[in-house]
Amino acid sequence: MIRLLATSEGGRTSPIRGSYRPNHNFFGPADRAMMVGFIDLPEDSKLRPGESMEASIAFWQAPGLDDLLYPGRQWRIQEGLRLVGIGTVLAVLPPGDDQWP
């Protein structure tokens, strides 16, 4: 699940569509160690600032990432150092599995 911050909260001014590749920060606002991940929205959909949506997110392999991903875990979605959204893990799928359980 991802929630984009409303523009009034300092979030984006425009919606996201298709494949979006922001920074994913699991370590806190002062930490600059971020993961690269792709958020794939369903075809013909868009997510506007202030809205939430379930979406598939694929992370590039990184040491220790498996320990950070578990149901209920939240993390920061950023563009550079700017917070634009919050992610919440709903389920962890094995690599190559693009279907929700």
XYZ file of C-alpha atoms in Angstrom:
101
model
C 0.000 0.000 0.000
C 1.322 3.418 -0.836
C -0.037 6.780 0.212
C 1.142 9.939 -1.459
C 1.276 12.956 0.801
C -1.108 15.744 -0.133
C 0.476 18.773 -1.764
C -0.409 20.739 1.399
C 1.715 18.229 3.407
C 4.734 18.925 1.200
C 4.048 16.084 -1.251
C 3.946 16.063 -5.029
C 1.829 18.452 -7.052
C 1.055 15.926 -9.794
C -0.158 12.300 -9.851
C 2.001 9.273 -10.631
C 1.195 6.812 -13.437
C 2.596 3.559 -14.788
C 6.029 2.724 -13.408
C 7.412 5.183 -10.857
C 10.924 4.890 -9.414
C 11.331 6.959 -6.235
C 13.815 6.407 -3.420
C 12.705 4.068 -0.616
C 14.050 4.962 2.821
C 13.709 2.292 5.512
C 16.080 3.953 7.955
C 14.549 7.303 9.003
C 14.468 10.910 7.849
C 18.121 11.700 8.690
C 19.509 8.604 6.920
C 20.554 8.901 3.293
C 20.913 5.139 2.718
C 18.009 4.418 0.392
C 16.846 1.511 -1.731
C 15.869 1.641 -5.380
C 12.451 0.233 -6.143
C 9.831 0.359 -8.867
C 6.187 1.054 -8.060
C 3.980 -0.382 -10.803
C 0.459 1.013 -10.882
C -2.341 -0.893 -12.602
C -2.785 -0.032 -16.278
C -4.745 3.177 -16.990
C -4.674 4.245 -13.329
C -3.025 7.123 -11.530
C -2.399 7.982 -7.917
C -2.967 11.610 -6.958
C -1.399 13.439 -4.019
C -3.384 12.659 -0.846
C -4.606 9.270 -2.150
C -3.690 5.667 -1.290
C -3.531 2.562 -3.492
C -2.382 -1.042 -3.346
C 0.453 -1.496 -5.816
C 3.207 -3.951 -6.602
C 6.705 -2.734 -5.696
C 9.851 -4.467 -6.908
C 13.076 -3.635 -5.059
C 16.555 -4.087 -6.461
C 18.490 -6.622 -4.465
C 20.307 -5.043 -1.540
C 22.071 -6.654 1.434
C 19.735 -6.893 4.414
C 16.595 -5.943 2.466
C 14.827 -9.201 3.360
C 15.070 -8.290 7.054
C 13.376 -4.938 6.388
C 10.336 -6.291 4.525
C 7.552 -7.823 6.595
C 3.782 -7.253 6.725
C 2.903 -4.031 8.521
C 6.345 -2.423 8.015
C 6.190 1.214 6.930
C 8.854 3.206 5.117
C 9.401 6.612 3.534
C 8.910 7.153 -0.204
C 11.123 10.021 -1.298
C 12.128 12.024 -4.340
C 15.705 12.829 -3.459
C 15.574 13.834 0.206
C 11.974 15.077 -0.037
C 9.282 12.898 1.571
C 6.428 12.389 -0.919
C 4.693 9.287 0.463
C 4.540 6.426 2.923
C 4.591 2.749 2.008
C 3.196 -0.132 4.054
C 4.113 -3.765 3.335
C 0.966 -5.864 2.856
C 2.683 -9.050 1.663
C 6.140 -10.158 0.573
C 6.179 -12.106 -2.677
C 9.017 -14.341 -3.844
C 11.216 -12.936 -6.630
C 9.538 -13.201 -10.032
C 6.036 -13.580 -8.551
C 3.903 -10.685 -9.794
C 0.574 -11.916 -8.450
C -1.014 -10.825 -5.176
C -1.730 -13.702 -2.767
